[in-house]
Short mmCIF file of C-alpha atoms in Angstrom, two decimals:
data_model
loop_
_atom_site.label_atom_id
_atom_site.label_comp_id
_atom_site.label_asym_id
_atom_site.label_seq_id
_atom_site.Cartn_x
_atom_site.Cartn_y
_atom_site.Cartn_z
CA UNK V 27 -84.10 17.74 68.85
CA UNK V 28 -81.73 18.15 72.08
CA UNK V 29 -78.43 17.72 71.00
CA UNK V 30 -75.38 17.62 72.82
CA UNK V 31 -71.80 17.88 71.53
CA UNK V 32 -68.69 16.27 72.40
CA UNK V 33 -65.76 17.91 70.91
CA UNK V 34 -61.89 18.32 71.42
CA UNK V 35 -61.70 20.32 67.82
CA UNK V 36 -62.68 24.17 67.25
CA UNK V 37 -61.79 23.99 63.79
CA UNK V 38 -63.41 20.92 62.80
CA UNK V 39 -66.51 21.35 65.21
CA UNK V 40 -67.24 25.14 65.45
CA UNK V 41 -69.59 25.74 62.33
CA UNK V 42 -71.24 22.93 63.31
CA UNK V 43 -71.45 24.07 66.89
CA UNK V 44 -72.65 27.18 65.31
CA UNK V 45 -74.95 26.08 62.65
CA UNK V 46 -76.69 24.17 65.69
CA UNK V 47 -76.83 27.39 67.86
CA UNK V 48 -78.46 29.14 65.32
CA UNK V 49 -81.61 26.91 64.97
CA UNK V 50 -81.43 26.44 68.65
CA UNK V 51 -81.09 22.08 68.49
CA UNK V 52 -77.47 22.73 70.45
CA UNK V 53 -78.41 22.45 74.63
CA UNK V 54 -74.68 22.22 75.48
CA UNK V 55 -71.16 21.22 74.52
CA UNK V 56 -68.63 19.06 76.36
CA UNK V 57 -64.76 19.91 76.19
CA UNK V 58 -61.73 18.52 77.92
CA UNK V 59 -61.21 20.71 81.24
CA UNK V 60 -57.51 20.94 80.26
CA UNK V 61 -58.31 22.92 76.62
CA UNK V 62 -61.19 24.75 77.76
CA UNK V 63 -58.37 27.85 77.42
CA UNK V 64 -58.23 26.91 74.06
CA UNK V 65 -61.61 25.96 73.01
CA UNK V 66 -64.14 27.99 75.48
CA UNK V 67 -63.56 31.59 74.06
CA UNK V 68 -64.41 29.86 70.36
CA UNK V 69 -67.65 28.73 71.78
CA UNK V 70 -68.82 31.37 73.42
CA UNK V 71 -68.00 33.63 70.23
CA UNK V 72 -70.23 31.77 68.34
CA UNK V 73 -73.53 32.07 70.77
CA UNK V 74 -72.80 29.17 73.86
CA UNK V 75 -73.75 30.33 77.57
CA UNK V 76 -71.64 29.77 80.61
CA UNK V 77 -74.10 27.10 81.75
CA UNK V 78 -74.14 25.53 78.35
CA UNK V 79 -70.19 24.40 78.60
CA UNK V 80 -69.54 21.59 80.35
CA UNK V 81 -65.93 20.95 81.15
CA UNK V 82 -64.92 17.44 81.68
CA UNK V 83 -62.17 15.93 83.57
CA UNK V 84 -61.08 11.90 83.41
CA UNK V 85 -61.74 11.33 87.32
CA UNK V 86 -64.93 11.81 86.89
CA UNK V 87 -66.29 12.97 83.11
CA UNK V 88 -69.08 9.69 82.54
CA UNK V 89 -71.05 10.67 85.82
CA UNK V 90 -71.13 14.38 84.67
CA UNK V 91 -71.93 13.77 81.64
CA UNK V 92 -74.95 11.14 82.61
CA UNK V 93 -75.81 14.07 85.04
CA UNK V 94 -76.11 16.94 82.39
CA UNK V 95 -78.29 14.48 79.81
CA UNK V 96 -80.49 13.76 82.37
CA UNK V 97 -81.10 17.45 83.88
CA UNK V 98 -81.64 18.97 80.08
CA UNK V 99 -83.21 15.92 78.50
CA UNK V 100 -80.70 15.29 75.87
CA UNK V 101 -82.26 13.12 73.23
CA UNK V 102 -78.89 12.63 70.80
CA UNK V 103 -75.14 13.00 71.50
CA UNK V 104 -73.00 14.02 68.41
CA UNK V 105 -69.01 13.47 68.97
CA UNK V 106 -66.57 15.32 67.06
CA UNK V 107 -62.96 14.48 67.65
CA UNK V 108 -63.67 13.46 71.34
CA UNK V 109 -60.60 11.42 72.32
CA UNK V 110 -61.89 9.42 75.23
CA UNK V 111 -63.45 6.04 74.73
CA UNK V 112 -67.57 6.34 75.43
CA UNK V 113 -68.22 3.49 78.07
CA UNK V 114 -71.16 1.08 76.94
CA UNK V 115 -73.18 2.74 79.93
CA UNK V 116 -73.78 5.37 78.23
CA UNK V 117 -75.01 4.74 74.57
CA UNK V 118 -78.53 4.08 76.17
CA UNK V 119 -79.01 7.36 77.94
CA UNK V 120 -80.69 9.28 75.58
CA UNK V 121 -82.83 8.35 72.74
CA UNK V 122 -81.05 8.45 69.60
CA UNK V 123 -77.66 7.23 70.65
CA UNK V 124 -74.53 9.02 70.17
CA UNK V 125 -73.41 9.62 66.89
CA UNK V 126 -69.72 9.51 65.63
CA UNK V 127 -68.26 12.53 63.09
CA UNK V 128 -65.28 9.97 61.76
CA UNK V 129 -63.34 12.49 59.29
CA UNK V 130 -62.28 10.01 56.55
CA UNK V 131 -64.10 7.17 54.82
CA UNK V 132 -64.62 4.63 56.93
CA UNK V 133 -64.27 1.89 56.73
CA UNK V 134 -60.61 3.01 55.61
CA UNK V 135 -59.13 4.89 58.28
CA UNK V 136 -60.45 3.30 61.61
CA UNK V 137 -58.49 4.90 64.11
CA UNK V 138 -56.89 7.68 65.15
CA UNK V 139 -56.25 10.88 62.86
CA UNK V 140 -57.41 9.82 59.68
CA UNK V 141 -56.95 13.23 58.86
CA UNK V 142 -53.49 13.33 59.06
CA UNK V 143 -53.07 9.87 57.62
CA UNK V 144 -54.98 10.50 54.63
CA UNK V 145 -52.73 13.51 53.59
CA UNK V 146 -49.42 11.57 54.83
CA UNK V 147 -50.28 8.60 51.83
CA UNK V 148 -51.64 11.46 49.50
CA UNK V 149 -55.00 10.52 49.72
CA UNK V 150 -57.32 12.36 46.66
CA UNK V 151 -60.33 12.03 48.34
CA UNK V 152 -61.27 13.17 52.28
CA UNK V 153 -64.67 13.53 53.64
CA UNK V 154 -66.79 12.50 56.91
CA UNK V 155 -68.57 9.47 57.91
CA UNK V 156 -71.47 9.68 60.44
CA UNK V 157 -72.24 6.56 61.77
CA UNK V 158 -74.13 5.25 65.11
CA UNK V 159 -71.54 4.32 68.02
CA UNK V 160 -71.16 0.96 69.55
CA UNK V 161 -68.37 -0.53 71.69
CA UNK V 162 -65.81 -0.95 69.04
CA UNK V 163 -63.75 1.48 67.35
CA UNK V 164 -65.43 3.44 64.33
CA UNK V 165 -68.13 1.04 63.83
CA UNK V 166 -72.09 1.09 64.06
CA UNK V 167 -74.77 1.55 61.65
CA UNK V 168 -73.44 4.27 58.68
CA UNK V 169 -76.11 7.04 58.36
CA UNK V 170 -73.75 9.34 56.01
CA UNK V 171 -71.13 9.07 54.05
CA UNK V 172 -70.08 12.37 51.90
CA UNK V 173 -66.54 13.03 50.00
CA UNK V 174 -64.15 16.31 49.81
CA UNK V 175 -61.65 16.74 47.55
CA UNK V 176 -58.41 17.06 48.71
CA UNK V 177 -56.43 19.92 47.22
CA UNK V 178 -53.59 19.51 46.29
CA UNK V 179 -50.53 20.62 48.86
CA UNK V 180 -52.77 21.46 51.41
CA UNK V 181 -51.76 20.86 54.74
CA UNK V 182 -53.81 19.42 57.86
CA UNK V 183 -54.80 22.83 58.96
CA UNK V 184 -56.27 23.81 55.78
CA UNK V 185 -57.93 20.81 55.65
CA UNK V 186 -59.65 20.87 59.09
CA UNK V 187 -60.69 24.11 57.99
CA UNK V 188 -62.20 23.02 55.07
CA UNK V 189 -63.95 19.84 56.79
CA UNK V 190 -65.38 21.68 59.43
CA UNK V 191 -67.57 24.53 57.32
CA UNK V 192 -68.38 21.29 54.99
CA UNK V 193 -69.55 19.10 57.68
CA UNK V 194 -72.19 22.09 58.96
CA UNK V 195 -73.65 21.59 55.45
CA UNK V 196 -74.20 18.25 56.45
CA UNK V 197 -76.35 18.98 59.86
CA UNK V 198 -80.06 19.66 58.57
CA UNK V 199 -79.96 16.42 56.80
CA UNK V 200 -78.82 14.07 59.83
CA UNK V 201 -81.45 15.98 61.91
CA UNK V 202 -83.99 14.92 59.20
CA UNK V 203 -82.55 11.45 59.47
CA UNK V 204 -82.48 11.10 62.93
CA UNK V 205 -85.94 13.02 63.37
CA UNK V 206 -87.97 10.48 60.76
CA UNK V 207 -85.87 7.46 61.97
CA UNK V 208 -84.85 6.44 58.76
CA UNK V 209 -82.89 3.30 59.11
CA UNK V 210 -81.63 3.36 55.64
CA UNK V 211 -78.07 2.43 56.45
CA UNK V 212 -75.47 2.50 54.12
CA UNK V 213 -73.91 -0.95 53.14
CA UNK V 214 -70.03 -0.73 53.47
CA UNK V 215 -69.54 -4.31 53.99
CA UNK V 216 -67.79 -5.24 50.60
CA UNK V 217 -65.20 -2.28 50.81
CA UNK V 218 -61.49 -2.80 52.35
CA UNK V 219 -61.07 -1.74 56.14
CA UNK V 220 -57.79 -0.25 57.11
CA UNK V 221 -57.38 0.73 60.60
CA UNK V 222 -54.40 3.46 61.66
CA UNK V 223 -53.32 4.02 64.84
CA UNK V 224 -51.90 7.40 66.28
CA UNK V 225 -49.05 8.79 64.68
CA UNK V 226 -45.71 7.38 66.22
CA UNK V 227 -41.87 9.41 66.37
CA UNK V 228 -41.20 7.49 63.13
CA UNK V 229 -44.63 7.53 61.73
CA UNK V 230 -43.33 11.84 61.84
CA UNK V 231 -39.37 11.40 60.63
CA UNK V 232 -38.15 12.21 57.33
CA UNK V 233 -36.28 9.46 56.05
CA UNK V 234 -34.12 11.25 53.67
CA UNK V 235 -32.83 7.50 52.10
CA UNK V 236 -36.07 5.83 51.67
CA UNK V 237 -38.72 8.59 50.65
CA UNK V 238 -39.42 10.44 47.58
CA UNK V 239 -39.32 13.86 47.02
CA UNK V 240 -43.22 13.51 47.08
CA UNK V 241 -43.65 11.27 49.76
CA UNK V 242 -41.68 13.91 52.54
CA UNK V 243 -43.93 16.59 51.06
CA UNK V 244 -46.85 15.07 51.82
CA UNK V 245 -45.44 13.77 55.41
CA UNK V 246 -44.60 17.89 56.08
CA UNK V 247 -48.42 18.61 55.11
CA UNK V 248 -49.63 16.10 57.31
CA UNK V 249 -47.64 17.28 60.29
CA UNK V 250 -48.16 21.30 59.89
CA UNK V 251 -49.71 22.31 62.44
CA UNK V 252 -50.88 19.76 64.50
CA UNK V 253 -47.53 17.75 65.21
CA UNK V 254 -45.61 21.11 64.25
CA UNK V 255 -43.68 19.77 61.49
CA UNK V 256 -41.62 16.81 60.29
CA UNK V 257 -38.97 15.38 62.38
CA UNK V 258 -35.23 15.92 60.84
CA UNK V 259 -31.65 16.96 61.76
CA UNK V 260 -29.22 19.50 59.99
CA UNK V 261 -25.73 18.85 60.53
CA UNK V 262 -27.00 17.38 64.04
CA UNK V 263 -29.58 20.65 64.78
CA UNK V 264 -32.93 19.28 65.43
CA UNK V 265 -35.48 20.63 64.06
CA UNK V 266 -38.88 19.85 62.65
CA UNK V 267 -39.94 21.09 58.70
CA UNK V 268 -43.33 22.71 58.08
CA UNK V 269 -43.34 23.79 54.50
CA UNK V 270 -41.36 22.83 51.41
CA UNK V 271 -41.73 23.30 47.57
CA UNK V 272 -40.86 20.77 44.78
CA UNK V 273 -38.05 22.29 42.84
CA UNK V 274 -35.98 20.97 39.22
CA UNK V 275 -32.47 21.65 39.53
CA UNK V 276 -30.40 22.17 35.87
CA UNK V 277 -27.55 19.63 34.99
CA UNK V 278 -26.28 16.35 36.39
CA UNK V 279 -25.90 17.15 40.39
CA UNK V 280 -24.04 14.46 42.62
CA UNK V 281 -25.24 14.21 46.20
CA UNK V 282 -26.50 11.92 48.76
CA UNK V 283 -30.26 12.06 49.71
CA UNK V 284 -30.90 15.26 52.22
CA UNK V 285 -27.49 16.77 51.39
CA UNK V 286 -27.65 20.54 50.69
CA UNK V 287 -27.20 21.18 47.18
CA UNK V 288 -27.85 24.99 46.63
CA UNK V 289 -27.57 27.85 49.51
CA UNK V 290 -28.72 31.62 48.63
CA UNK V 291 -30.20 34.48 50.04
CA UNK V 292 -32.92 34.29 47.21
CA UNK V 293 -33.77 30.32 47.88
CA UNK V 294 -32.09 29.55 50.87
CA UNK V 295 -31.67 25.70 50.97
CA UNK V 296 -32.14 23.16 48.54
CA UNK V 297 -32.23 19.91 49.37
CA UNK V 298 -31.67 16.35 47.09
CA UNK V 299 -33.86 12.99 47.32
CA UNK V 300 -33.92 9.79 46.18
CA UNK V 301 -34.79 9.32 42.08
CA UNK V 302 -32.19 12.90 41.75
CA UNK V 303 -35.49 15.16 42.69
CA UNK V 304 -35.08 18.26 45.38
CA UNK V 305 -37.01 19.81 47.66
CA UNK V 306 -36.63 23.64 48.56
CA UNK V 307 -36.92 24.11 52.00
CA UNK V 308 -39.43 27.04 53.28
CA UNK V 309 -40.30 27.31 56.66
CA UNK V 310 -38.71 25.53 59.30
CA UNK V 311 -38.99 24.92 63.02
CA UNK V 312 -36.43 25.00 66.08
CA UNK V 313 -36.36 25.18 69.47
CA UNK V 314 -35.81 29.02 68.71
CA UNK V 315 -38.23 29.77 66.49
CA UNK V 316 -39.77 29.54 62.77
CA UNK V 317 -37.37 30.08 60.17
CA UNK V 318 -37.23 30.56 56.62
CA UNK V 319 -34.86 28.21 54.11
CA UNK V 320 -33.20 31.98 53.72
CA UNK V 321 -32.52 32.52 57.44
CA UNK V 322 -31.22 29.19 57.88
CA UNK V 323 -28.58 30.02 55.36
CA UNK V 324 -28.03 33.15 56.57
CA UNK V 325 -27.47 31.07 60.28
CA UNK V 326 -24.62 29.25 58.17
CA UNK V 327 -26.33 25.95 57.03
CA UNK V 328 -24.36 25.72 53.19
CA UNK V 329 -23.72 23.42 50.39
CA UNK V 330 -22.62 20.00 51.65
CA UNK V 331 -24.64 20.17 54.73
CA UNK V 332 -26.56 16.80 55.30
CA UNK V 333 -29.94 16.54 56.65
CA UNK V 334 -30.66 13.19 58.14
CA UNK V 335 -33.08 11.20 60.07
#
């Protein structure tokens, strides 16, 4: 079957990209012009020609893309992570339709990044849902529906990671799908729909006064690396938190939420919450670089130092 691939994702996309090259169903795959820096060399590493990359820019990226299905006789379009909106126009070009990768379980999770809104509310369960497009967001006809596990503490990099290799597992048994035209759709009408949008300034704060200890853990997973951290200030020093472990401190400690409570060499900075639970800090982010809890006490950042929102 002539497949072609939208994608804005090597991580989430690339073993499927190269599961497809392998048994030779792949005839070309469409990236944004602006990350084809980025995303190109990944392709081509895993078996993609010159000809076979089409690079698409806004001005002018339905037209191209009408142009390429027609020329190589593309009979299904699979999008992973594409983040422009496919016009109505299109859906009838080619045989099979164009078929959605959503990576969460929809109907929970319309919208953008379900990823990182799944690990943000410390989802247990991930996964993909394949579905047939249609002109509204994340709907259309569910052909698949299959869980992952999320670990525990993994972040959203680990978790793309993880998605992508499991969502190649999932490519010889859509092609059988689409190939018999089994219309055995799944039936998600009696489950609750949630949709998300994309992640706002706030939606990526740490709000030292409201959240738990395990609710800013799971915000810092969410955000590392896509959105390069959670947002915060040190004594007025922005910077953005990537990494932190869940630490019990001994004895009755006083302090307000985000106030340093412990400063070392060996643990650098410790850090109080709400419900008298801490938070060691591990890596860190400013404008000059990534840096350990242990290097930001070594910059001076002591007991008594408040972190705030």
């Amino acid at each position: 079957m002539k497949t072609l691939i939208l994608t804005n994702s090597d991580a989430l996309s690339a073993p499927t990209i190269k599961k497809m090259v392998e048994t030779g169903s792949v005839e070309g795959v469409g990236i944004l012009k602006k990350n084809r820096p980025q995303i190109e060399p990944v392709l081509k590493s895993i078996g993609l020609k010159e000809d076979q990359i089409l690079a698409l820019e806004r001005r002018n990226w339905v037209s191209e893309l009408s142009q390429f299905i027609r020329k190589n006789e593309i009979e299904v379009v699979w999008v992973l992570t594409f983040p422009w909106i496919i016009p109505n126009e299109l859906f009838n070009t080619v045989p099979k339709g164009f078929i959605n990768f959503h990576f969460g379980m929809l109907p929970k999770y319309k919208g953008a990044d379900p990823i990182f809104w799944q690990l943000k509310n410390n989802e247990e369960i991930g996964g993909v849902t394949i579905h047939l497009m249609n002109d509204k967001i994340d709907e259309g006809p569910v052909l698949m529906r299959e869980e992952l596990r999320i670990i525990p503490g993994e972040n959203y990099g680990l978790h793309c990671k993880r998605l992508g290799e499991f969502t190649s597992t999932l490519t010889e048994k859509l092609i059988e799908k689409l190939s018999n035209n089994q219309n055995n759709y799944l039936n998600l009408d009696s489950e609750v729909e949630t949709y998300e949008s994309k992640p706002s300034i706030e939606d990526l704060t740490i709000y030292w006064n409201k959240q738990t200890a395990e609710e800013i853990e799971c915000l810092i997973n969410a955000t590392n690396p896509k959105y390069s951290g959670a947002n915060t200030k040190l004594a007025g020093f922005e910077m953005r938190i990537l990494e932190v472990t869940p630490v019990t401190m001994q004895g009755a400690i006083q302090a307000e939420p985000g106030q340093i409570v412990h400063a070392d060499v060996v643990y650098g900075l410790v850090v109080a919450c709400i419900n008298n639970e801490f938070l060691r800090i591990t890596i860190a982010q400013t404008g000059e670089g990534f840096l350990s809890g242990v290097k930001l006490f070594n910059l001076g950042f002591l007991t008594g130092h408040q972190f705030t929102n």
